Amino acid sequence: MTEIVTLPSYLTVKSIEQTLNACSEILDACDNVNINASGLKFVDPFGIAMLGSCLSQAKAYGFDSCISGLNKNVGSYLNRMDCFNDVELTDFSPSYNVRHDRSDSLVELKKLEDVKMVNQVSNELAKALVGSFNNVDLDLVINELSGYTLKELLINTLQYPISELLENSLTHARRNGYCHTAVWVAGQYFKSRGIVQISVIDNGCGFLSSLKGHSQLQTTSHLDAILTALKPRVSCNRDLGIMGDSVNQGVGLTTTVRIAEASGGRATILSGDAFHQTDGRSSYLSNDSWQGVAVSLVFSRSKLNKVQISELLPVLENEPEISLRFE
Amino acid sequence: MMFMKQIASTVKFPLSHFAAGHLAGTRAIAVPLRVAIEQAYCSKSGDIILDFKAVEVTQSFMDEVIGRLILSYGPDVLKKLIFKNCSNDVKAIIKFIAADRSDQYLKQNTH
């Protein structure tokens, strides 16, 4: 038997409830799925990563998905973003003849499963996004001391949060029995709005499971877990384990979100049945939930070069003064 | 260890070996560096120089290097380390990790 899922008009972070609802229907079908996309008008990197994750997971479970009713513009965009690798298309024929080179503003959907690839992939993603920031001289040397050009500075600023999020997904998310967790990432520079959007989605254990038993977690709600994870120095494993496992300081996600905010943007974090947006909106989801963590970051392109990591680290309180040798 | 240079008893590690572009990002990449530093420290070599020329780091990468060293050996391990050619951001990250992890170590190892 084949289930039918109808996509909403928008698969975006702004329509997070509708996006999650459609994705949940695909995954909860536990069967082959016919996806009706006749009403789909717009998809952002969050929607692409969520949809791509669901289609990939359905395929891994042995279920076939097909999409019908795509209009030409949306279909071409999704095809360009490599969204159709795990799905059959009916009544839409992707054009493979000429692939318009949009490597300057689009980052196609990528799936990662190997944490050793994160360093390289995060650099590639950042470079692709910075590629065509127009109306600026990217070769301008912005820092006389380091010799960094504006392009290198912007790449570093974007690469930092991408690296942190991808590694978190392939380490923290793999706890508590979720050892086969994968992560999906997509990004785009929207020139007309001057913003860069990056979305990182995993199908791992989620924040509540990761922080279970942590002293800072006051309740057993997913929203509380998200807010707790955002606190500086909250991590499930700050101490060295008996086996010398990797430790975490609990600062990576905090700094990542602060980078987005410092650039004039925002972060949206979804885990379980709740989401939190750093510009003030937090909510529980009435019917659906996400197994794992989904993060969307928005950066204002014009302010990216003003971000200074040194100003975003947590404030030290009563820690001892440590003598360090800098040369 | 191809990324290590040894002059007399001083050991030098260019961090550029661990960067993709100009950023050394992940804990996974940092592990072999930390292991090499540990070996140099335990073999009672001279100073251990970490050269950050044209390299930025994430807090995660740097914590895997010096944070874990502090948790294993105590803050005194920092006396052997020289941080060279650091940008302001790198210095701030190192100072933060050194203070945070030293505080954590001292609280766990004193009565």
Tab-separated table of C-alpha atoms in Angstrom:
chain	number	residue	atom	x	y	z
A	1	MET	CA	0.000	0.000	0.000
A	2	THR	CA	1.250	3.534	-0.801
A	3	GLU	CA	0.693	6.494	1.461
A	4	ILE	CA	0.015	9.954	0.076
A	5	VAL	CA	1.673	13.008	1.576
A	6	THR	CA	0.856	16.523	0.416
A	7	LEU	CA	3.588	19.133	0.776
A	8	PRO	CA	2.634	22.593	2.064
A	9	SER	CA	3.219	25.782	0.104
A	10	TYR	CA	6.426	26.545	1.955
A	11	LEU	CA	9.121	24.232	3.222
A	12	THR	CA	11.043	26.826	5.196
A	13	VAL	CA	12.306	27.600	8.669
A	14	LYS	CA	9.655	30.318	8.931
A	15	SER	CA	7.016	27.641	8.354
A	16	ILE	CA	8.685	25.216	10.702
A	17	GLU	CA	5.474	23.572	11.908
A	18	GLN	CA	4.213	22.851	8.378
A	19	THR	CA	7.668	21.695	7.275
A	20	LEU	CA	7.986	19.312	10.196
A	21	ASN	CA	4.451	18.050	9.697
A	22	ALA	CA	5.162	17.076	6.096
A	23	CYS	CA	8.459	15.419	7.043
A	24	SER	CA	6.835	13.530	9.886
A	25	GLU	CA	4.170	12.206	7.525
A	26	ILE	CA	6.845	10.897	5.173
A	27	LEU	CA	8.754	9.146	7.968
A	28	ASP	CA	5.688	7.938	9.894
A	29	ALA	CA	4.187	6.370	6.760
A	30	CYS	CA	6.484	3.364	7.208
A	31	ASP	CA	5.606	2.498	3.653
A	32	ASN	CA	6.099	3.662	0.066
A	33	VAL	CA	5.061	7.291	-0.265
A	34	ASN	CA	3.581	9.374	-3.068
A	35	ILE	CA	4.435	13.005	-2.369
A	36	ASN	CA	2.094	15.570	-3.898
A	37	ALA	CA	4.113	18.755	-4.485
A	38	SER	CA	1.556	20.594	-6.605
A	39	GLY	CA	1.116	23.302	-3.990
A	40	LEU	CA	4.816	23.772	-3.190
A	41	LYS	CA	5.976	27.306	-3.944
A	42	PHE	CA	9.252	27.851	-2.115
A	43	VAL	CA	11.904	25.862	-0.284
A	44	ASP	CA	14.798	27.258	1.730
A	45	PRO	CA	17.929	25.383	2.905
A	46	PHE	CA	16.090	24.287	6.061
A	47	GLY	CA	13.317	22.763	3.993
A	48	ILE	CA	15.806	21.164	1.628
A	49	ALA	CA	17.817	19.587	4.425
A	50	MET	CA	14.684	18.358	6.238
A	51	LEU	CA	13.109	16.943	3.063
A	52	GLY	CA	16.384	15.421	1.930
A	53	SER	CA	16.904	13.813	5.332
A	54	CYS	CA	13.430	12.261	5.303
A	55	LEU	CA	13.729	10.935	1.768
A	56	SER	CA	17.137	9.485	2.572
A	57	GLN	CA	15.915	7.854	5.764
A	58	ALA	CA	12.816	6.423	4.041
A	59	LYS	CA	15.039	4.900	1.388
A	60	ALA	CA	17.338	3.456	4.055
A	61	TYR	CA	14.299	1.792	5.641
A	62	GLY	CA	13.533	0.187	2.257
A	63	PHE	CA	10.640	2.422	1.239
A	64	ASP	CA	10.269	4.086	-2.132
A	65	SER	CA	9.221	7.718	-2.494
A	66	CYS	CA	8.023	9.525	-5.561
A	67	ILE	CA	7.184	13.163	-6.029
A	68	SER	CA	4.573	14.485	-8.428
A	69	GLY	CA	3.118	17.872	-9.306
A	70	LEU	CA	6.320	19.885	-9.056
A	71	ASN	CA	6.214	23.176	-10.884
A	72	LYS	CA	9.146	23.938	-13.141
A	73	ASN	CA	10.834	26.563	-10.968
A	74	VAL	CA	10.659	24.672	-7.700
A	75	GLY	CA	11.563	21.409	-9.394
A	76	SER	CA	14.589	22.931	-11.088
A	77	TYR	CA	15.756	24.458	-7.827
A	78	LEU	CA	15.370	21.224	-5.873
A	79	ASN	CA	17.107	19.314	-8.637
A	80	ARG	CA	19.977	21.819	-8.595
A	81	MET	CA	20.243	21.299	-4.831
A	82	ASP	CA	20.564	17.533	-5.318
A	83	CYS	CA	17.362	16.818	-3.456
A	84	PHE	CA	16.184	14.033	-5.716
A	85	ASN	CA	18.883	11.427	-5.220
A	86	ASP	CA	16.609	9.210	-3.129
A	87	VAL	CA	13.296	9.753	-4.887
A	88	GLU	CA	11.511	9.032	-8.143
A	89	LEU	CA	10.062	11.970	-10.012
A	90	THR	CA	6.829	11.724	-11.920
A	91	ASP	CA	5.720	14.418	-14.396
A	92	PHE	CA	8.903	16.441	-13.941
A	93	SER	CA	12.025	15.970	-15.996
A	94	PRO	CA	15.155	17.534	-14.580
A	95	SER	CA	17.333	19.161	-17.183
A	96	TYR	CA	20.751	17.608	-17.090
A	97	ASN	CA	22.019	19.355	-20.213
A	98	VAL	CA	23.152	22.614	-18.764
A	99	ARG	CA	23.775	22.929	-15.055
A	100	HIS	CA	23.774	26.614	-14.360
A	101	ASP	CA	26.816	27.275	-12.279
A	102	ARG	CA	25.404	28.631	-9.039
A	103	SER	CA	28.285	27.339	-6.978
A	104	ASP	CA	28.727	30.968	-6.066
A	105	SER	CA	25.582	31.147	-3.988
A	106	LEU	CA	24.194	27.645	-3.498
A	107	VAL	CA	25.496	24.773	-1.457
A	108	GLU	CA	23.859	21.572	-2.604
A	109	LEU	CA	22.427	19.182	-0.057
A	110	LYS	CA	25.231	17.090	1.396
A	111	LYS	CA	25.002	14.068	3.646
A	112	LEU	CA	27.898	13.281	5.979
A	113	GLU	CA	28.521	10.229	8.106
A	114	ASP	CA	32.253	10.462	8.782
A	115	VAL	CA	33.419	12.993	11.365
A	116	LYS	CA	36.892	13.013	9.779
A	117	MET	CA	35.394	14.738	6.721
A	118	VAL	CA	33.968	17.670	8.691
A	119	ASN	CA	37.092	19.854	8.622
A	120	GLN	CA	37.367	19.711	4.838
A	121	VAL	CA	33.642	19.822	4.062
A	122	SER	CA	33.015	22.834	6.296
A	123	ASN	CA	35.754	24.726	4.437
A	124	GLU	CA	34.270	23.766	1.060
A	125	LEU	CA	30.806	24.892	2.143
A	126	ALA	CA	32.043	28.208	3.475
A	127	LYS	CA	34.074	28.869	0.324
A	128	ALA	CA	31.086	28.123	-1.897
A	129	LEU	CA	28.857	30.498	0.045
A	130	VAL	CA	31.370	33.345	0.093
A	131	GLY	CA	32.128	32.824	-3.586
A	132	SER	CA	30.046	35.560	-5.022
A	133	PHE	CA	29.433	38.140	-2.367
A	134	ASN	CA	29.151	40.977	-4.810
A	135	ASN	CA	29.858	44.678	-4.467
A	136	VAL	CA	32.835	43.986	-2.257
A	137	ASP	CA	36.479	43.555	-3.072
A	138	LEU	CA	37.097	40.063	-1.715
A	139	ASP	CA	40.818	40.326	-2.413
A	140	LEU	CA	41.186	43.350	-0.169
A	141	VAL	CA	43.649	42.630	2.628
A	142	ILE	CA	41.568	43.260	5.703
A	143	ASN	CA	44.078	42.347	8.376
A	144	GLU	CA	47.615	43.633	7.973
A	145	LEU	CA	48.972	41.430	10.759
A	146	SER	CA	47.671	38.137	9.438
A	147	GLY	CA	47.525	39.108	5.793
A	148	TYR	CA	43.985	37.704	5.545
A	149	THR	CA	41.915	39.008	2.677
A	150	LEU	CA	38.239	39.834	3.182
A	151	LYS	CA	37.394	36.575	1.415
A	152	GLU	CA	39.510	34.539	3.833
A	153	LEU	CA	38.028	36.337	6.817
A	154	LEU	CA	34.460	35.684	5.650
A	155	ILE	CA	35.226	32.035	4.946
A	156	ASN	CA	36.682	31.608	8.448
A	157	THR	CA	33.620	33.247	10.018
A	158	LEU	CA	31.196	30.927	8.205
A	159	GLN	CA	33.386	27.834	8.457
A	160	TYR	CA	33.537	28.090	12.269
A	161	PRO	CA	29.807	27.481	12.967
A	162	ILE	CA	29.456	24.943	10.147
A	163	SER	CA	32.360	22.938	11.582
A	164	GLU	CA	30.981	23.049	15.123
A	165	LEU	CA	27.461	22.015	14.106
A	166	LEU	CA	28.580	19.176	11.824
A	167	GLU	CA	30.942	17.738	14.418
A	168	ASN	CA	28.284	17.993	17.140
A	169	SER	CA	25.878	16.051	14.935
A	170	LEU	CA	28.399	13.284	14.304
A	171	THR	CA	29.494	12.964	17.941
A	172	HIS	CA	26.895	14.053	20.497
A	173	ALA	CA	24.016	12.886	18.317
A	174	ARG	CA	25.509	9.386	18.138
A	175	ARG	CA	25.120	8.730	21.851
A	176	ASN	CA	22.534	6.538	23.517
A	177	GLY	CA	22.273	3.959	20.767
A	178	TYR	CA	22.182	6.289	17.751
A	179	CYS	CA	25.544	5.195	16.388
A	180	HIS	CA	24.445	5.377	12.740
A	181	THR	CA	23.386	9.007	12.873
A	182	ALA	CA	23.968	11.023	9.724
A	183	VAL	CA	23.877	14.762	9.147
A	184	TRP	CA	22.497	16.717	6.202
A	185	VAL	CA	23.605	20.266	5.392
A	186	ALA	CA	22.468	22.835	2.813
A	187	GLY	CA	23.124	26.519	2.391
A	188	GLN	CA	22.360	29.495	0.224
A	189	TYR	CA	23.270	33.163	-0.129
A	190	PHE	CA	20.114	35.156	-0.875
A	191	LYS	CA	21.511	38.162	-2.683
A	192	SER	CA	18.327	40.205	-2.774
A	193	ARG	CA	18.034	40.047	1.009
A	194	GLY	CA	21.758	40.065	1.744
A	195	ILE	CA	21.558	36.992	3.979
A	196	VAL	CA	23.298	33.660	4.161
A	197	GLN	CA	21.267	30.722	5.444
A	198	ILE	CA	22.806	27.417	6.507
A	199	SER	CA	20.876	24.448	7.859
A	200	VAL	CA	22.319	21.384	9.570
A	201	ILE	CA	19.957	18.491	10.324
A	202	ASP	CA	20.736	15.203	12.069
A	203	ASN	CA	18.666	12.138	12.969
A	204	GLY	CA	20.440	11.419	16.224
A	205	CYS	CA	19.461	11.177	19.851
A	206	GLY	CA	18.403	14.799	20.292
A	207	PHE	CA	19.198	17.228	23.110
A	208	LEU	CA	16.917	15.735	25.739
A	209	SER	CA	18.551	12.327	25.486
A	210	SER	CA	22.032	13.817	25.261
A	211	LEU	CA	21.585	15.915	28.409
A	212	LYS	CA	19.578	13.387	30.387
A	213	GLY	CA	20.594	13.543	34.024
A	214	HIS	CA	22.515	16.811	33.641
A	215	SER	CA	22.235	19.000	36.736
A	216	GLN	CA	21.251	22.028	34.666
A	217	LEU	CA	18.293	20.279	33.043
A	218	GLN	CA	15.369	21.204	35.268
A	219	THR	CA	12.597	19.289	33.515
A	220	THR	CA	12.253	16.465	30.991
A	221	SER	CA	10.928	18.677	28.216
A	222	HIS	CA	12.566	19.068	24.827
A	223	LEU	CA	12.294	22.860	25.011
A	224	ASP	CA	14.101	22.887	28.328
A	225	ALA	CA	16.788	20.659	26.821
A	226	ILE	CA	17.293	23.054	23.901
A	227	LEU	CA	17.552	26.076	26.199
A	228	THR	CA	19.914	24.182	28.504
A	229	ALA	CA	22.141	23.159	25.591
A	230	LEU	CA	22.481	26.826	24.678
A	231	LYS	CA	23.870	27.729	28.093
A	232	PRO	CA	27.653	28.132	28.145
A	233	ARG	CA	29.629	25.213	29.558
A	234	VAL	CA	26.744	22.806	29.561
A	235	SER	CA	27.791	19.525	28.028
A	236	CYS	CA	26.991	15.895	28.565
A	237	ASN	CA	30.664	15.065	28.976
A	238	ARG	CA	32.847	17.835	30.387
A	239	ASP	CA	34.919	15.340	32.370
A	240	LEU	CA	37.484	12.869	31.120
A	241	GLY	CA	35.993	9.410	30.955
A	242	ILE	CA	37.621	6.267	32.236
A	243	MET	CA	38.392	5.172	28.676
A	244	GLY	CA	39.771	8.593	27.742
A	245	ASP	CA	36.793	9.391	25.534
A	246	SER	CA	36.560	12.741	23.894
A	247	VAL	CA	35.392	15.500	26.209
A	248	ASN	CA	33.420	18.617	25.388
A	249	GLN	CA	33.530	22.016	26.957
A	250	GLY	CA	29.920	22.972	26.284
A	251	VAL	CA	30.813	26.119	24.374
A	252	GLY	CA	30.628	25.130	20.703
A	253	LEU	CA	26.876	25.536	20.183
A	254	THR	CA	26.771	28.669	22.339
A	255	THR	CA	29.479	30.356	20.268
A	256	THR	CA	27.928	29.195	16.996
A	257	VAL	CA	24.612	30.827	17.847
A	258	ARG	CA	26.390	33.971	19.019
A	259	ILE	CA	28.203	34.214	15.674
A	260	ALA	CA	24.861	34.245	13.875
A	261	GLU	CA	23.466	36.869	16.257
A	262	ALA	CA	26.619	39.006	16.100
A	263	SER	CA	26.288	39.107	12.329
A	264	GLY	CA	22.772	40.491	12.649
A	265	GLY	CA	21.131	37.115	12.097
A	266	ARG	CA	19.468	34.460	14.214
A	267	ALA	CA	19.383	30.755	14.993
A	268	THR	CA	16.480	28.331	15.018
A	269	ILE	CA	16.879	25.041	16.831
A	270	LEU	CA	14.416	22.159	16.629
A	271	SER	CA	14.683	19.000	18.687
A	272	GLY	CA	11.940	16.614	19.733
A	273	ASP	CA	8.590	18.375	20.018
A	274	ALA	CA	9.926	21.913	20.508
A	275	PHE	CA	11.835	24.649	18.801
A	276	HIS	CA	13.550	27.847	19.871
A	277	GLN	CA	14.409	30.905	17.816
A	278	THR	CA	16.952	33.336	19.172
A	279	ASP	CA	14.897	36.350	18.111
A	280	GLY	CA	12.366	35.441	20.749
A	281	ARG	CA	10.033	32.720	19.559
A	282	SER	CA	9.943	29.370	21.355
A	283	SER	CA	7.186	26.858	21.127
A	284	TYR	CA	6.092	23.296	21.538
A	285	LEU	CA	4.793	21.534	18.468
A	286	SER	CA	1.315	20.173	18.880
A	287	ASN	CA	1.429	17.001	16.829
A	288	ASP	CA	4.873	16.358	15.462
A	289	SER	CA	8.412	15.891	16.644
A	290	TRP	CA	11.871	15.527	15.180
A	291	GLN	CA	14.142	12.688	16.214
A	292	GLY	CA	17.472	14.483	16.302
A	293	VAL	CA	18.449	18.129	16.071
A	294	ALA	CA	17.754	20.586	13.255
A	295	VAL	CA	19.565	23.929	13.274
A	296	SER	CA	19.072	26.840	10.914
A	297	LEU	CA	21.467	29.798	11.019
A	298	VAL	CA	20.929	33.091	9.265
A	299	PHE	CA	23.744	35.620	8.860
A	300	SER	CA	23.627	39.130	7.507
A	301	ARG	CA	26.293	39.227	4.785
A	302	SER	CA	27.174	42.864	5.368
A	303	LYS	CA	28.026	42.284	9.026
A	304	LEU	CA	29.931	39.010	8.740
A	305	ASN	CA	33.315	40.723	8.551
A	306	LYS	CA	32.618	42.522	11.839
A	307	VAL	CA	32.263	39.292	13.837
A	308	GLN	CA	35.074	38.745	16.329
A	309	ILE	CA	35.130	35.365	18.027
A	310	SER	CA	37.125	36.777	20.945
A	311	GLU	CA	34.136	38.896	21.951
A	312	LEU	CA	31.668	36.002	21.806
A	313	LEU	CA	33.281	33.541	24.211
A	314	PRO	CA	31.590	33.056	27.600
A	315	VAL	CA	32.670	35.456	30.291
A	316	LEU	CA	35.084	34.022	32.819
A	317	GLU	CA	33.972	34.605	36.393
A	318	ASN	CA	36.140	33.391	39.247
A	319	GLU	CA	38.503	31.230	37.303
A	320	PRO	CA	42.189	31.589	38.262
A	321	GLU	CA	44.532	33.774	36.260
A	322	ILE	CA	46.672	31.433	34.186
A	323	SER	CA	50.107	32.446	32.972
A	324	LEU	CA	50.524	31.695	29.268
A	325	ARG	CA	53.529	32.102	26.992
A	326	PHE	CA	52.648	33.970	23.813
A	327	GLU	CA	55.286	34.986	21.273
B	1	MET	CA	55.207	12.526	13.057
B	2	MET	CA	55.570	14.522	9.837
B	3	PHE	CA	54.059	17.668	11.271
B	4	MET	CA	56.623	18.012	14.018
B	5	LYS	CA	59.920	19.810	13.774
B	6	GLN	CA	62.575	19.268	16.370
B	7	ILE	CA	65.434	21.619	16.994
B	8	ALA	CA	67.678	20.547	19.816
B	9	SER	CA	65.267	19.784	22.649
B	10	THR	CA	62.566	22.189	21.448
B	11	VAL	CA	59.649	20.688	19.617
B	12	LYS	CA	57.615	22.757	17.154
B	13	PHE	CA	54.162	22.043	15.740
B	14	PRO	CA	52.937	24.176	12.815
B	15	LEU	CA	49.150	24.317	13.178
B	16	SER	CA	48.724	24.972	9.450
B	17	HIS	CA	49.038	21.222	8.988
B	18	PHE	CA	45.640	20.801	10.667
B	19	ALA	CA	43.735	23.586	8.948
B	20	ALA	CA	41.269	23.340	6.086
B	21	GLY	CA	41.695	26.733	4.482
B	22	HIS	CA	42.799	28.824	7.443
B	23	LEU	CA	40.684	27.172	10.138
B	24	ALA	CA	41.506	24.135	12.251
B	25	GLY	CA	38.004	23.151	13.256
B	26	THR	CA	37.314	19.765	14.723
B	27	ARG	CA	38.256	17.666	17.707
B	28	ALA	CA	38.778	14.723	15.376
B	29	ILE	CA	41.555	16.581	13.562
B	30	ALA	CA	43.114	17.732	16.831
B	31	VAL	CA	43.616	14.280	18.332
B	32	PRO	CA	46.926	13.384	16.630
B	33	LEU	CA	48.334	16.793	17.545
B	34	ARG	CA	47.410	16.349	21.179
B	35	VAL	CA	48.884	12.854	21.226
B	36	ALA	CA	52.133	14.161	19.763
B	37	ILE	CA	52.292	16.993	22.318
B	38	GLU	CA	51.653	14.509	25.108
B	39	GLN	CA	54.505	12.337	23.919
B	40	ALA	CA	56.830	15.334	23.792
B	41	TYR	CA	55.715	16.465	27.262
B	42	CYS	CA	56.083	13.023	28.807
B	43	SER	CA	59.495	12.541	27.232
B	44	LYS	CA	60.595	15.654	29.112
B	45	SER	CA	61.658	17.519	25.990
B	46	GLY	CA	62.313	21.243	26.080
B	47	ASP	CA	59.717	23.834	25.171
B	48	ILE	CA	56.823	22.782	22.940
B	49	ILE	CA	56.023	25.477	20.387
B	50	LEU	CA	52.599	25.677	18.736
B	51	ASP	CA	52.857	27.942	15.676
B	52	PHE	CA	49.549	29.521	14.658
B	53	LYS	CA	50.866	31.461	11.685
B	54	ALA	CA	47.947	32.074	9.244
B	55	VAL	CA	45.704	29.717	11.209
B	56	GLU	CA	42.529	30.289	13.194
B	57	VAL	CA	40.991	27.660	15.448
B	58	THR	CA	37.623	26.761	16.843
B	59	GLN	CA	37.197	26.450	20.589
B	60	SER	CA	36.503	22.724	20.087
B	61	PHE	CA	39.783	22.099	18.286
B	62	MET	CA	41.800	24.000	20.862
B	63	ASP	CA	40.032	22.392	23.814
B	64	GLU	CA	40.851	18.947	22.408
B	65	VAL	CA	44.515	20.008	22.383
B	66	ILE	CA	45.194	22.009	25.514
B	67	GLY	CA	41.953	21.448	27.430
B	68	ARG	CA	42.504	17.701	27.542
B	69	LEU	CA	46.174	18.179	28.405
B	70	ILE	CA	45.174	20.308	31.394
B	71	LEU	CA	42.561	17.794	32.536
B	72	SER	CA	45.133	14.994	32.284
B	73	TYR	CA	48.260	16.656	33.656
B	74	GLY	CA	47.110	19.801	35.417
B	75	PRO	CA	47.715	23.474	34.589
B	76	ASP	CA	51.483	23.025	34.966
B	77	VAL	CA	51.551	21.506	31.495
B	78	LEU	CA	51.045	25.017	30.141
B	79	LYS	CA	54.489	26.041	31.393
B	80	LYS	CA	56.027	23.946	28.639
B	81	LEU	CA	53.882	25.372	25.858
B	82	ILE	CA	54.716	28.445	23.762
B	83	PHE	CA	51.910	29.820	21.569
B	84	LYS	CA	53.422	31.590	18.611
B	85	ASN	CA	51.947	33.970	15.995
B	86	CYS	CA	48.453	33.929	17.488
B	87	SER	CA	45.727	36.234	16.250
B	88	ASN	CA	43.607	38.034	18.855
B	89	ASP	CA	40.835	35.480	18.411
B	90	VAL	CA	43.229	32.557	18.903
B	91	LYS	CA	44.697	34.171	22.027
B	92	ALA	CA	41.233	34.723	23.460
B	93	ILE	CA	40.226	31.104	22.818
B	94	ILE	CA	43.435	29.782	24.410
B	95	LYS	CA	43.035	32.033	27.462
B	96	PHE	CA	39.414	30.947	27.902
B	97	ILE	CA	40.179	27.238	27.659
B	98	ALA	CA	43.219	27.503	29.918
B	99	ALA	CA	41.248	29.278	32.642
B	100	ASP	CA	38.125	27.123	32.380
B	101	ARG	CA	39.880	23.755	32.304
B	102	SER	CA	42.441	24.737	34.964
B	103	ASP	CA	39.582	25.716	37.245
B	104	GLN	CA	37.867	22.405	36.517
B	105	TYR	CA	41.062	20.432	37.210
B	106	LEU	CA	41.787	22.238	40.468
B	107	LYS	CA	38.251	21.713	41.747
B	108	GLN	CA	38.450	18.020	40.965
B	109	ASN	CA	41.914	17.523	42.442
B	110	THR	CA	41.920	19.499	45.640
B	111	HIS	CA	40.176	18.769	48.900
